[in-house]
């Protein structure tokens, strides 16, 4: 079996768009790997792989970074993980469809760190906004665009 042009990796702990990832991946014939510390539902689909990691706090993040290569796609809400993936040339999206790019990742990391400092100082609450149908729709569109871009870029290299 030849390696597919592009693979999708999902930081699956608390990921609200797993079904959407599968939907887009099926449309394009791409394999999906869900990586989590536990709690993944098994799938009979041969294009879906579940990896359950144990051990240290960032074990899932480390597994994704070690396995995703330039031109692959990753889904994560974890900004430090996104920074590591973007640095490696991986097309990276948040679950709301927000792309993490070489141009945007620096600001994303800075905002994440600022908010963490403000939460620790008690200046702001640690609540994240609710996930909306609009977020889900934006994610579907962004993932489809990312897949098309990744496939085009990999084909141009070959």
PDB file of C-alpha atoms in Angstrom:
ATOM      1  CA  UNK A   1       0.000   0.000   0.000  1.00  0.00           C
ATOM      2  CA  UNK A   2       1.353   3.410  -0.910  1.00  0.00           C
ATOM      3  CA  UNK A   3       1.401   6.247   1.567  1.00  0.00           C
ATOM      4  CA  UNK A   4      -1.513   8.611   0.987  1.00  0.00           C
ATOM      5  CA  UNK A   5      -0.710  12.117  -0.154  1.00  0.00           C
ATOM      6  CA  UNK A   6      -2.004  13.667   3.052  1.00  0.00           C
ATOM      7  CA  UNK A   7      -3.117  12.376   6.445  1.00  0.00           C
ATOM      8  CA  UNK A   8      -5.247  14.076   9.093  1.00  0.00           C
ATOM      9  CA  UNK A   9      -4.256  13.978  12.763  1.00  0.00           C
ATOM     10  CA  UNK A  10      -6.710  14.985  15.482  1.00  0.00           C
ATOM     11  CA  UNK A  11      -5.879  15.968  19.045  1.00  0.00           C
ATOM     12  CA  UNK A  12      -8.995  14.082  20.075  1.00  0.00           C
ATOM     13  CA  UNK A  13      -9.287  14.809  23.803  1.00  0.00           C
ATOM     14  CA  UNK A  14     -12.417  16.994  24.029  1.00  0.00           C
ATOM     15  CA  UNK A  15     -12.444  17.641  20.257  1.00  0.00           C
ATOM     16  CA  UNK A  16     -15.987  18.696  19.263  1.00  0.00           C
ATOM     17  CA  UNK A  17     -15.558  18.107  15.509  1.00  0.00           C
ATOM     18  CA  UNK A  18     -14.589  14.437  15.197  1.00  0.00           C
ATOM     19  CA  UNK A  19     -17.617  13.585  13.027  1.00  0.00           C
ATOM     20  CA  UNK A  20     -16.897  16.537  10.740  1.00  0.00           C
ATOM     21  CA  UNK A  21     -13.281  15.443  10.314  1.00  0.00           C
ATOM     22  CA  UNK A  22     -14.429  11.959   9.294  1.00  0.00           C
ATOM     23  CA  UNK A  23     -16.974  13.411   6.860  1.00  0.00           C
ATOM     24  CA  UNK A  24     -14.387  15.553   5.045  1.00  0.00           C
ATOM     25  CA  UNK A  25     -11.731  12.815   5.131  1.00  0.00           C
ATOM     26  CA  UNK A  26     -14.133  10.292   3.580  1.00  0.00           C
ATOM     27  CA  UNK A  27     -14.971  12.752   0.799  1.00  0.00           C
ATOM     28  CA  UNK A  28     -11.273  13.051  -0.077  1.00  0.00           C
ATOM     29  CA  UNK A  29     -10.218   9.467   0.716  1.00  0.00           C
ATOM     30  CA  UNK A  30      -7.792  10.487   3.448  1.00  0.00           C
ATOM     31  CA  UNK A  31      -6.817   8.533   6.554  1.00  0.00           C
ATOM     32  CA  UNK A  32      -7.591  10.029   9.955  1.00  0.00           C
ATOM     33  CA  UNK A  33      -5.716   9.352  13.184  1.00  0.00           C
ATOM     34  CA  UNK A  34      -7.412  10.328  16.434  1.00  0.00           C
ATOM     35  CA  UNK A  35      -4.911  10.642  19.289  1.00  0.00           C
ATOM     36  CA  UNK A  36      -6.072  10.872  22.900  1.00  0.00           C
ATOM     37  CA  UNK A  37      -5.324   9.894  26.471  1.00  0.00           C
ATOM     38  CA  UNK A  38      -8.403   7.661  26.435  1.00  0.00           C
ATOM     39  CA  UNK A  39     -12.107   7.507  25.726  1.00  0.00           C
ATOM     40  CA  UNK A  40     -12.046   6.947  21.956  1.00  0.00           C
ATOM     41  CA  UNK A  41     -14.841   5.013  20.317  1.00  0.00           C
ATOM     42  CA  UNK A  42     -13.589   2.220  18.077  1.00  0.00           C
ATOM     43  CA  UNK A  43     -14.279   2.441  14.352  1.00  0.00           C
ATOM     44  CA  UNK A  44     -14.603  -0.312  11.769  1.00  0.00           C
ATOM     45  CA  UNK A  45     -13.535   2.086   9.037  1.00  0.00           C
ATOM     46  CA  UNK A  46     -10.035   1.067   7.882  1.00  0.00           C
ATOM     47  CA  UNK A  47      -9.226   4.727   7.155  1.00  0.00           C
ATOM     48  CA  UNK A  48      -9.683   5.669  10.821  1.00  0.00           C
ATOM     49  CA  UNK A  49      -7.049   4.842  13.409  1.00  0.00           C
ATOM     50  CA  UNK A  50      -7.307   5.482  17.144  1.00  0.00           C
ATOM     51  CA  UNK A  51      -4.145   5.951  19.165  1.00  0.00           C
ATOM     52  CA  UNK A  52      -4.462   5.992  22.943  1.00  0.00           C
ATOM     53  CA  UNK A  53      -1.370   7.302  24.674  1.00  0.00           C
ATOM     54  CA  UNK A  54      -0.512   7.092  28.322  1.00  0.00           C
ATOM     55  CA  UNK A  55       2.111   8.634  30.468  1.00  0.00           C
ATOM     56  CA  UNK A  56       3.077  12.240  30.733  1.00  0.00           C
ATOM     57  CA  UNK A  57       0.764  15.206  30.333  1.00  0.00           C
ATOM     58  CA  UNK A  58       1.657  16.043  26.700  1.00  0.00           C
ATOM     59  CA  UNK A  59       1.941  12.460  25.437  1.00  0.00           C
ATOM     60  CA  UNK A  60      -0.789  12.919  22.789  1.00  0.00           C
ATOM     61  CA  UNK A  61       0.786  16.172  21.610  1.00  0.00           C
ATOM     62  CA  UNK A  62       4.213  14.541  21.356  1.00  0.00           C
ATOM     63  CA  UNK A  63       2.788  11.580  19.398  1.00  0.00           C
ATOM     64  CA  UNK A  64       1.153  13.894  16.859  1.00  0.00           C
ATOM     65  CA  UNK A  65       4.312  16.002  16.449  1.00  0.00           C
ATOM     66  CA  UNK A  66       6.409  12.846  15.998  1.00  0.00           C
ATOM     67  CA  UNK A  67       4.088  11.410  13.321  1.00  0.00           C
ATOM     68  CA  UNK A  68       2.620  14.304  11.333  1.00  0.00           C
ATOM     69  CA  UNK A  69       4.829  15.461   8.486  1.00  0.00           C
ATOM     70  CA  UNK A  70       4.923  18.607   6.379  1.00  0.00           C
ATOM     71  CA  UNK A  71       1.810  18.730   4.211  1.00  0.00           C
ATOM     72  CA  UNK A  72      -0.348  16.734   6.623  1.00  0.00           C
ATOM     73  CA  UNK A  73      -3.274  18.322   8.445  1.00  0.00           C
ATOM     74  CA  UNK A  74      -3.800  18.542  12.200  1.00  0.00           C
ATOM     75  CA  UNK A  75      -6.800  19.602  14.253  1.00  0.00           C
ATOM     76  CA  UNK A  76      -6.203  20.989  17.739  1.00  0.00           C
ATOM     77  CA  UNK A  77      -7.377  23.676  20.127  1.00  0.00           C
ATOM     78  CA  UNK A  78      -4.026  23.465  21.929  1.00  0.00           C
ATOM     79  CA  UNK A  79      -2.047  26.555  20.879  1.00  0.00           C
ATOM     80  CA  UNK A  80       1.393  25.275  22.021  1.00  0.00           C
ATOM     81  CA  UNK A  81       0.792  22.063  20.027  1.00  0.00           C
ATOM     82  CA  UNK A  82      -0.343  24.132  17.041  1.00  0.00           C
ATOM     83  CA  UNK A  83       2.901  26.130  17.229  1.00  0.00           C
ATOM     84  CA  UNK A  84       4.968  22.942  17.130  1.00  0.00           C
ATOM     85  CA  UNK A  85       2.994  21.618  14.162  1.00  0.00           C
ATOM     86  CA  UNK A  86       3.116  24.863  12.179  1.00  0.00           C
ATOM     87  CA  UNK A  87       6.884  24.929  12.691  1.00  0.00           C
ATOM     88  CA  UNK A  88       7.008  21.456  11.072  1.00  0.00           C
ATOM     89  CA  UNK A  89       4.955  22.525   8.031  1.00  0.00           C
ATOM     90  CA  UNK A  90       1.721  20.836   9.105  1.00  0.00           C
ATOM     91  CA  UNK A  91      -1.519  22.565   8.053  1.00  0.00           C
ATOM     92  CA  UNK A  92      -3.135  23.204  11.441  1.00  0.00           C
ATOM     93  CA  UNK A  93      -6.708  24.205  12.293  1.00  0.00           C
ATOM     94  CA  UNK A  94      -8.576  24.862  15.491  1.00  0.00           C
ATOM     95  CA  UNK A  95     -12.007  23.227  15.950  1.00  0.00           C
ATOM     96  CA  UNK A  96     -13.735  26.502  15.012  1.00  0.00           C
ATOM     97  CA  UNK A  97     -11.953  26.521  11.652  1.00  0.00           C
ATOM     98  CA  UNK A  98      -9.335  29.031  12.757  1.00  0.00           C
ATOM     99  CA  UNK A  99      -6.151  28.336  10.822  1.00  0.00           C
ATOM    100  CA  UNK A 100      -2.840  28.429  12.627  1.00  0.00           C
ATOM    101  CA  UNK A 101      -0.259  29.652  10.106  1.00  0.00           C
ATOM    102  CA  UNK A 102       3.344  30.843  10.228  1.00  0.00           C
ATOM    103  CA  UNK A 103       1.940  34.383  10.077  1.00  0.00           C
ATOM    104  CA  UNK A 104      -0.652  33.957  12.871  1.00  0.00           C
ATOM    105  CA  UNK A 105       0.889  31.508  15.324  1.00  0.00           C
ATOM    106  CA  UNK A 106       3.056  34.059  17.137  1.00  0.00           C
ATOM    107  CA  UNK A 107       0.034  36.187  18.053  1.00  0.00           C
ATOM    108  CA  UNK A 108      -1.970  33.090  19.009  1.00  0.00           C
ATOM    109  CA  UNK A 109       0.775  31.971  21.415  1.00  0.00           C
ATOM    110  CA  UNK A 110       1.099  35.485  22.863  1.00  0.00           C
ATOM    111  CA  UNK A 111      -2.677  35.785  23.436  1.00  0.00           C
ATOM    112  CA  UNK A 112      -2.828  32.330  25.004  1.00  0.00           C
ATOM    113  CA  UNK A 113      -0.006  33.223  27.396  1.00  0.00           C
ATOM    114  CA  UNK A 114      -1.569  36.594  28.262  1.00  0.00           C
ATOM    115  CA  UNK A 115      -4.937  35.002  29.027  1.00  0.00           C
ATOM    116  CA  UNK A 116      -3.264  32.329  31.137  1.00  0.00           C
ATOM    117  CA  UNK A 117      -1.453  35.028  33.139  1.00  0.00           C
ATOM    118  CA  UNK A 118      -4.692  36.994  33.603  1.00  0.00           C
ATOM    119  CA  UNK A 119      -6.559  33.855  34.754  1.00  0.00           C
ATOM    120  CA  UNK A 120      -3.794  33.022  37.238  1.00  0.00           C
ATOM    121  CA  UNK A 121      -3.927  36.604  38.567  1.00  0.00           C
ATOM    122  CA  UNK A 122      -7.703  36.330  38.963  1.00  0.00           C
ATOM    123  CA  UNK A 123      -8.327  39.160  36.495  1.00  0.00           C
ATOM    124  CA  UNK A 124     -10.471  37.029  34.160  1.00  0.00           C
ATOM    125  CA  UNK A 125     -12.486  33.834  34.471  1.00  0.00           C
ATOM    126  CA  UNK A 126     -11.321  30.706  32.689  1.00  0.00           C
ATOM    127  CA  UNK A 127     -14.451  30.159  30.634  1.00  0.00           C
ATOM    128  CA  UNK A 128     -14.237  29.368  26.952  1.00  0.00           C
ATOM    129  CA  UNK A 129     -17.077  30.486  24.681  1.00  0.00           C
ATOM    130  CA  UNK A 130     -19.628  27.805  23.801  1.00  0.00           C
ATOM    131  CA  UNK A 131     -19.225  25.834  20.584  1.00  0.00           C
ATOM    132  CA  UNK A 132     -21.914  26.946  18.122  1.00  0.00           C
ATOM    133  CA  UNK A 133     -23.413  25.592  14.898  1.00  0.00           C
ATOM    134  CA  UNK A 134     -21.695  28.505  13.148  1.00  0.00           C
ATOM    135  CA  UNK A 135     -18.332  27.240  14.522  1.00  0.00           C
ATOM    136  CA  UNK A 136     -19.101  23.751  13.197  1.00  0.00           C
ATOM    137  CA  UNK A 137     -19.973  25.115   9.760  1.00  0.00           C
ATOM    138  CA  UNK A 138     -16.860  27.307   9.658  1.00  0.00           C
ATOM    139  CA  UNK A 139     -14.755  24.299  10.624  1.00  0.00           C
ATOM    140  CA  UNK A 140     -16.189  22.142   7.822  1.00  0.00           C
ATOM    141  CA  UNK A 141     -15.428  24.828   5.265  1.00  0.00           C
ATOM    142  CA  UNK A 142     -11.930  25.509   6.620  1.00  0.00           C
ATOM    143  CA  UNK A 143     -11.028  21.807   6.749  1.00  0.00           C
ATOM    144  CA  UNK A 144     -12.201  21.218   3.197  1.00  0.00           C
ATOM    145  CA  UNK A 145     -10.079  24.186   2.044  1.00  0.00           C
ATOM    146  CA  UNK A 146      -7.071  22.944   4.027  1.00  0.00           C
ATOM    147  CA  UNK A 147      -7.381  19.467   2.506  1.00  0.00           C
ATOM    148  CA  UNK A 148      -7.559  20.859  -1.016  1.00  0.00           C
ATOM    149  CA  UNK A 149      -4.556  23.118  -0.373  1.00  0.00           C
ATOM    150  CA  UNK A 150      -2.510  20.293   1.192  1.00  0.00           C
ATOM    151  CA  UNK A 151      -3.282  17.897  -1.665  1.00  0.00           C
ATOM    152  CA  UNK A 152      -2.415  20.531  -4.265  1.00  0.00           C
ATOM    153  CA  UNK A 153       0.885  21.372  -2.537  1.00  0.00           C
ATOM    154  CA  UNK A 154       1.925  17.726  -2.208  1.00  0.00           C
ATOM    155  CA  UNK A 155       1.062  17.013  -5.854  1.00  0.00           C
ATOM    156  CA  UNK A 156       3.123  20.009  -6.971  1.00  0.00           C
ATOM    157  CA  UNK A 157       6.140  18.654  -5.067  1.00  0.00           C
ATOM    158  CA  UNK A 158       5.906  15.233  -6.745  1.00  0.00           C
TER     159      UNK A 158
END
